[in-house]
Amino acid sequence: DTVLTQSPALAVSPGERVTISCRTRESVNTLMHWYQQKPGQQPKLLVYKTSNLASGVPARFSGSGSGTDFTFTIDPVETDDIATYSCHQSGNSDTFGAGTKLELK
Amino acid sequence: EVQLVESGGGLVQPGRSMKLSCAASGFTFSSFYMAWVRQAPTKGLEWVASISTGGGVTYYRDSVKGRFTISRDNEKNTLYLQMDSLRSEDTATYYCARRYNYFDHWGQGVMVTVSS
């Protein structure tokens, strides 16, 4: 299985820029996707194929990267963005990162 | 509006079976790959199985191969997951999801607890 390593929990203040990383050992080309999950809710697709925003997702969310290193950015962070963010690769079967929990400072 | 509604979860003893269903609406079900993704309590997401549009091709994670069977009924717009020989480590919330290369729509999830 392709293991995805995500940055640990992050503490942020509203208005700040936050970056979450996701790394793999083997290339997944551009087949990296990002989801937001709030407690008690199902995941929500935010970014697909590295940098494409899903329908209705605000432009303050973005994604970048290629191969083995990928980044998800929120700029600026809003209080409603407090959630867990998970990366998902579909280049080699399907695997998810462990999730990065965004918390308020 | 795309809707995916899971049902069939609950408490089951180790070694027993359980079948989950996912009723789809708001899109042409037969045109999309579908999948099951699970999440154990306090853990991350874990892909379980996927199925092609016609149901003829299926994929499974290693830990469920031979125990779980994904299927679909395109006439009824319903996805299924038959789970046999359940283990405690199968305890999780199970989500039905529509699949491209990514999962663009998810159901609300159904809890499966495997315990004696």
Coordinates of N, CA, C and O in Angstrom, one line a residue, chain B:
Chain B
E1 N -30.1 16.7 -6.8 CA -29.1 16.6 -5.7 C -28.7 15.2 -5.5 O -29.5 14.3 -5.3
V2 N -27.4 14.9 -5.5 CA -26.9 13.6 -5.2 C -27.2 13.2 -3.8 O -26.8 14.0 -2.9
Q3 N -27.7 12.0 -3.6 CA -28.0 11.5 -2.2 C -27.5 10.1 -2.1 O -27.8 9.3 -3.0
L4 N -26.8 9.8 -1.1 CA -26.4 8.4 -0.8 C -26.8 8.1 0.7 O -26.4 8.8 1.6
V5 N -27.7 7.1 0.8 CA -28.2 6.8 2.2 C -27.9 5.3 2.5 O -28.4 4.4 1.9
E6 N -27.0 5.2 3.5 CA -26.6 3.8 4.0 C -27.6 3.3 5.0 O -28.2 4.1 5.7
S7 N -27.7 2.0 5.1 CA -28.5 1.3 6.1 C -27.9 -0.1 6.3 O -27.1 -0.6 5.6
G8 N -28.4 -0.7 7.5 CA -28.0 -2.1 7.7 C -27.0 -2.3 8.8 O -26.6 -3.4 9.1
G9 N -26.5 -1.2 9.4 CA -25.5 -1.4 10.4 C -26.0 -1.8 11.8 O -27.2 -2.0 11.9
G10 N -25.1 -1.9 12.8 CA -25.6 -2.3 14.1 C -24.5 -3.1 14.8 O -23.3 -3.1 14.4
L11 N -24.9 -3.8 15.8 CA -24.0 -4.6 16.6 C -24.1 -6.1 16.1 O -25.2 -6.6 15.9
V12 N -22.9 -6.7 15.9 CA -22.9 -8.1 15.4 C -21.7 -8.8 16.2 O -20.7 -8.1 16.5
Q13 N -21.9 -10.1 16.4 CA -20.9 -10.8 17.1 C -19.7 -11.2 16.1 O -19.9 -11.3 14.9
P14 N -18.5 -11.3 16.7 CA -17.4 -11.8 15.8 C -17.7 -13.1 15.1 O -18.3 -14.0 15.7
G15 N -17.3 -13.2 13.9 CA -17.6 -14.4 13.1 C -18.9 -14.4 12.3 O -19.1 -15.2 11.4
R16 N -19.8 -13.5 12.7 CA -21.1 -13.4 12.1 C -21.1 -12.5 10.8 O -20.0 -12.0 10.4
S17 N -22.2 -12.4 10.2 CA -22.3 -11.7 8.9 C -23.2 -10.4 9.1 O -24.1 -10.4 10.0
M18 N -23.1 -9.5 8.1 CA -23.9 -8.3 8.1 C -23.9 -7.8 6.7 O -22.9 -7.9 6.0
K19 N -25.0 -7.3 6.2 CA -25.1 -6.7 4.9 C -25.5 -5.2 4.9 O -26.5 -4.9 5.5
L20 N -24.7 -4.4 4.3 CA -25.0 -3.0 4.3 C -25.6 -2.6 2.9 O -25.2 -3.3 1.9
S21 N -26.4 -1.6 2.9 CA -27.0 -1.2 1.7 C -26.8 0.3 1.6 O -26.6 1.0 2.6
C22 N -26.8 0.8 0.3 CA -26.6 2.3 0.1 C -27.6 2.6 -1.1 O -27.4 2.2 -2.2
A23 N -28.6 3.4 -0.8 CA -29.6 3.8 -1.8 C -29.1 5.1 -2.4 O -28.9 6.1 -1.7
A24 N -29.0 5.1 -3.7 CA -28.5 6.3 -4.4 C -29.7 7.0 -5.2 O -30.6 6.3 -5.7
S25 N -29.6 8.3 -5.2 CA -30.6 9.1 -6.0 C -29.9 10.4 -6.4 O -28.9 10.8 -5.9
G26 N -30.6 11.0 -7.4 CA -30.1 12.3 -7.9 C -29.0 12.3 -9.0 O -28.5 13.3 -9.4
F27 N -28.7 11.1 -9.4 CA -27.7 10.9 -10.5 C -28.0 9.6 -11.2 O -28.7 8.7 -10.7
T28 N -27.3 9.4 -12.4 CA -27.5 8.1 -13.1 C -26.5 7.1 -12.5 O -25.4 7.0 -12.8
F29 N -27.1 6.3 -11.5 CA -26.3 5.4 -10.7 C -25.5 4.4 -11.6 O -24.3 4.2 -11.3
S30 N -26.0 3.9 -12.6 CA -25.4 2.9 -13.5 C -24.2 3.5 -14.2 O -23.4 2.7 -14.8
S31 N -24.0 4.8 -14.2 CA -22.8 5.4 -14.9 C -21.6 5.6 -14.1 O -20.6 6.1 -14.6
F32 N -21.7 5.3 -12.8 CA -20.6 5.6 -11.9 C -20.0 4.4 -11.2 O -20.8 3.5 -10.7
Y33 N -18.7 4.3 -11.1 CA -18.1 3.4 -10.1 C -18.6 3.9 -8.7 O -18.8 5.1 -8.5
M34 N -18.6 2.9 -7.8 CA -19.0 3.2 -6.4 C -18.0 2.5 -5.5 O -17.3 1.6 -5.9
A35 N -18.0 2.9 -4.2 CA -17.1 2.4 -3.3 C -17.6 2.4 -1.8 O -18.6 3.1 -1.6
W36 N -17.0 1.6 -1.0 CA -17.2 1.7 0.4 C -15.9 2.1 1.1 O -14.8 1.6 0.8
V37 N -16.0 3.1 2.0 CA -14.8 3.6 2.8 C -15.2 3.5 4.2 O -16.4 3.9 4.6
R38 N -14.3 3.1 5.1 CA -14.7 3.0 6.5 C -13.8 3.9 7.4 O -12.7 4.3 6.9
Q39 N -14.2 4.1 8.6 CA -13.4 4.9 9.5 C -13.7 4.3 10.9 O -14.8 4.4 11.5
A40 N -12.6 3.7 11.5 CA -12.7 3.2 12.9 C -12.8 4.4 13.8 O -12.3 5.5 13.5
P41 N -13.3 4.2 15.0 CA -13.4 5.3 16.0 C -12.1 5.9 16.2 O -11.1 5.2 16.5
T42 N -12.1 7.2 16.1 CA -10.9 8.1 16.3 C -9.8 7.8 15.3 O -8.7 8.4 15.5
K43 N -10.0 7.1 14.2 CA -9.0 6.8 13.3 C -9.3 7.5 11.9 O -10.3 8.2 11.8
G44 N -8.3 7.3 11.0 CA -8.5 7.9 9.7 C -9.3 7.1 8.7 O -9.8 6.0 9.1
L45 N -9.5 7.6 7.6 CA -10.4 6.9 6.6 C -9.6 5.8 5.9 O -8.4 5.8 5.8
E46 N -10.3 4.7 5.5 CA -9.7 3.5 5.0 C -10.6 3.0 3.9 O -11.8 2.6 4.1
W47 N -10.1 3.0 2.6 CA -10.8 2.4 1.5 C -11.0 0.9 1.7 O -10.1 0.2 2.2
V48 N -12.2 0.4 1.4 CA -12.6 -1.0 1.7 C -12.7 -1.7 0.3 O -12.1 -2.7 0.1
A49 N -13.6 -1.2 -0.6 CA -13.9 -1.9 -1.8 C -14.4 -0.9 -2.8 O -15.1 0.1 -2.5
S50 N -14.3 -1.3 -4.1 CA -14.9 -0.5 -5.2 C -15.5 -1.4 -6.2 O -15.1 -2.6 -6.3
I51 N -16.4 -0.9 -7.0 CA -17.1 -1.7 -8.0 C -17.3 -0.9 -9.3 O -17.6 0.3 -9.2
S52 N -17.2 -1.6 -10.4 CA -17.3 -0.9 -11.7 C -18.8 -0.6 -12.0 O -19.7 -1.0 -11.3
T53 N -19.1 0.1 -13.1 CA -20.4 0.5 -13.4 C -21.4 -0.6 -13.5 O -22.5 -0.6 -13.0
G54 N -21.0 -1.7 -14.2 CA -21.8 -2.8 -14.4 C -21.8 -3.9 -13.3 O -22.5 -4.8 -13.3
G55 N -20.8 -3.7 -12.5 CA -20.6 -4.7 -11.4 C -19.7 -5.8 -11.7 O -19.5 -6.7 -10.8
G56 N -19.2 -5.9 -12.9 CA -18.4 -7.0 -13.3 C -16.9 -7.0 -12.8 O -16.3 -8.0 -12.7
V57 N -16.5 -5.8 -12.3 CA -15.1 -5.7 -11.8 C -15.2 -5.1 -10.4 O -15.8 -4.1 -10.2
T58 N -14.5 -5.8 -9.5 CA -14.5 -5.4 -8.1 C -13.0 -5.3 -7.6 O -12.2 -6.0 -8.1
Y59 N -12.8 -4.5 -6.6 CA -11.5 -4.3 -6.0 C -11.7 -4.3 -4.5 O -12.7 -3.7 -4.0
Y60 N -10.7 -4.9 -3.7 CA -10.8 -5.0 -2.3 C -9.5 -4.7 -1.6 O -8.4 -5.0 -2.2
R61 N -9.5 -4.1 -0.5 CA -8.3 -4.1 0.3 C -8.0 -5.5 0.8 O -8.9 -6.3 1.0
D62 N -6.7 -5.7 1.1 CA -6.2 -7.1 1.4 C -6.9 -7.6 2.6 O -7.3 -8.8 2.7
S63 N -7.1 -6.8 3.6 CA -7.7 -7.3 4.9 C -9.1 -7.7 4.8 O -9.6 -8.4 5.8
V64 N -9.8 -7.4 3.8 CA -11.2 -7.9 3.6 C -11.4 -8.9 2.5 O -12.5 -9.4 2.3
K65 N -10.4 -9.1 1.7 CA -10.5 -10.0 0.6 C -10.9 -11.4 1.1 O -10.4 -11.9 2.0
G66 N -11.9 -12.0 0.4 CA -12.4 -13.3 0.8 C -13.5 -13.3 1.9 O -14.1 -14.3 2.2
R67 N -13.6 -12.1 2.5 CA -14.6 -12.0 3.6 C -15.8 -11.0 3.2 O -16.9 -11.2 3.6
F68 N -15.4 -9.9 2.5 CA -16.4 -8.9 2.1 C -16.7 -9.1 0.6 O -15.8 -9.4 -0.2
T69 N -17.9 -8.8 0.2 CA -18.3 -8.8 -1.2 C -19.1 -7.5 -1.5 O -20.2 -7.2 -0.9
I70 N -18.6 -6.7 -2.5 CA -19.3 -5.5 -2.9 C -20.1 -5.9 -4.1 O -19.7 -6.7 -5.0
S71 N -21.3 -5.4 -4.2 CA -22.2 -5.6 -5.4 C -23.1 -4.5 -5.6 O -23.2 -3.5 -4.7
R72 N -23.8 -4.5 -6.7 CA -24.8 -3.4 -6.9 C -26.0 -3.9 -7.7 O -25.9 -4.9 -8.5
D73 N -27.1 -3.2 -7.6 CA -28.3 -3.5 -8.4 C -28.6 -2.2 -9.1 O -29.2 -1.3 -8.5
N74 N -28.3 -2.1 -10.4 CA -28.5 -0.8 -11.1 C -30.0 -0.6 -11.4 O -30.4 0.6 -11.6
E75 N -30.8 -1.6 -11.3 CA -32.3 -1.4 -11.4 C -32.8 -0.7 -10.2 O -33.8 0.1 -10.3
K76 N -32.3 -1.1 -9.1 CA -32.7 -0.5 -7.8 C -31.9 0.7 -7.3 O -32.2 1.2 -6.2
N77 N -30.9 1.1 -8.1 CA -30.0 2.2 -7.7 C -29.4 1.9 -6.3 O -29.4 2.9 -5.4
T78 N -29.0 0.7 -6.0 CA -28.5 0.4 -4.7 C -27.2 -0.3 -4.7 O -26.9 -1.2 -5.6
L79 N -26.3 0.1 -3.8 CA -25.0 -0.5 -3.6 C -25.0 -1.4 -2.4 O -25.7 -1.0 -1.4
Y80 N -24.3 -2.5 -2.4 CA -24.3 -3.4 -1.2 C -22.9 -3.7 -0.8 O -21.9 -3.6 -1.5
L81 N -22.8 -4.1 0.5 CA -21.5 -4.7 1.0 C -21.9 -5.8 2.0 O -22.5 -5.6 3.0
Q82 N -21.7 -7.0 1.5 CA -21.9 -8.2 2.3 C -20.6 -8.5 3.1 O -19.5 -8.6 2.5
M83 N -20.7 -8.5 4.4 CA -19.6 -8.7 5.3 C -19.7 -10.0 6.0 O -20.6 -10.1 6.8
D84 N -18.8 -10.9 5.8 CA -18.8 -12.2 6.4 C -17.6 -12.4 7.4 O -16.6 -11.6 7.2
S85 N -17.7 -13.3 8.3 CA -16.5 -13.6 9.2 C -16.0 -12.3 9.8 O -14.8 -12.0 9.8
L86 N -16.9 -11.5 10.3 CA -16.5 -10.2 10.9 C -15.6 -10.3 12.1 O -15.7 -11.3 12.9
R87 N -14.7 -9.4 12.2 CA -13.7 -9.3 13.2 C -13.9 -8.0 14.0 O -14.4 -7.0 13.5
S88 N -13.3 -8.0 15.2 CA -13.4 -6.7 16.0 C -12.8 -5.5 15.2 O -13.2 -4.4 15.4
E89 N -11.7 -5.8 14.5 CA -11.1 -4.7 13.7 C -11.9 -4.2 12.6 O -11.5 -3.2 11.9
D90 N -13.0 -4.8 12.3 CA -13.9 -4.3 11.3 C -14.9 -3.2 11.8 O -15.7 -2.6 11.1
T91 N -14.8 -3.0 13.1 CA -15.7 -2.0 13.8 C -15.3 -0.6 13.2 O -14.2 -0.2 13.3
A92 N -16.3 0.0 12.7 CA -16.1 1.3 12.0 C -17.4 1.9 11.6 O -18.5 1.2 11.5
T93 N -17.4 3.2 11.2 CA -18.4 3.7 10.4 C -18.1 3.5 8.9 O -17.0 3.7 8.5
Y94 N -19.1 3.0 8.2 CA -18.9 2.6 6.8 C -19.7 3.6 6.0 O -20.9 3.9 6.1
Y95 N -18.9 4.2 5.0 CA -19.5 5.2 4.1 C -19.6 4.6 2.7 O -18.6 4.0 2.2
C96 N -20.7 4.9 2.1 CA -20.8 4.7 0.7 C -20.4 5.9 -0.1 O -20.6 7.1 0.4
A97 N -19.7 5.8 -1.2 CA -19.2 7.0 -1.9 C -19.2 6.8 -3.4 O -19.0 5.6 -3.9
R98 N -19.5 7.8 -4.1 CA -19.4 7.8 -5.6 C -17.9 8.0 -6.0 O -17.3 8.9 -5.4
R99 N -17.5 7.3 -6.9 CA -16.1 7.3 -7.3 C -15.7 7.7 -8.7 O -16.2 7.1 -9.6
Y100 N -14.9 8.7 -8.8 CA -14.2 9.0 -10.1 C -12.8 8.5 -9.8 O -12.6 7.3 -9.4
N101 N -11.7 9.3 -9.9 CA -10.5 9.0 -9.3 C -10.5 9.4 -7.8 O -9.6 9.0 -7.1
Y102 N -11.4 10.1 -7.4 CA -11.6 10.6 -6.1 C -13.1 10.3 -5.7 O -13.9 9.8 -6.5
F103 N -13.4 10.6 -4.5 CA -14.8 10.3 -4.0 C -15.5 11.6 -3.8 O -15.2 12.4 -2.9
D104 N -16.4 11.9 -4.8 CA -17.0 13.2 -4.8 C -18.3 13.4 -4.0 O -18.7 14.5 -3.8
H105 N -18.9 12.3 -3.7 CA -20.1 12.4 -2.9 C -20.1 11.2 -1.9 O -19.7 10.1 -2.3
W106 N -20.5 11.5 -0.7 CA -20.5 10.5 0.4 C -21.8 10.4 1.1 O -22.5 11.4 1.2
G107 N -22.1 9.2 1.6 CA -23.3 9.1 2.4 C -23.0 9.6 3.8 O -21.9 10.0 4.1
Q108 N -24.0 9.5 4.7 CA -23.8 10.0 6.1 C -23.1 8.9 6.9 O -22.7 9.2 8.0
G109 N -23.0 7.7 6.4 CA -22.3 6.7 7.2 C -23.3 5.8 8.0 O -24.3 6.3 8.5
V110 N -22.8 4.6 8.2 CA -23.6 3.7 9.1 C -22.6 3.0 10.0 O -21.5 2.5 9.5
M111 N -22.9 2.9 11.3 CA -21.9 2.3 12.3 C -22.1 0.8 12.3 O -23.2 0.3 12.4
V112 N -21.0 0.1 12.3 CA -20.9 -1.4 12.5 C -20.0 -1.6 13.7 O -18.9 -1.2 13.7
T113 N -20.6 -2.3 14.6 CA -19.8 -2.7 15.8 C -19.7 -4.2 15.9 O -20.8 -4.9 16.0
V114 N -18.5 -4.7 15.9 CA -18.3 -6.1 16.0 C -17.8 -6.5 17.4 O -16.7 -6.1 17.8
S115 N -18.7 -7.1 18.2 CA -18.3 -7.3 19.6 C -19.2 -8.4 20.2 O -20.4 -8.6 19.7
S116 N -18.7 -9.2 21.1 CA -19.5 -10.2 21.7 C -20.2 -9.7 23.0 O -20.9 -10.4 23.6

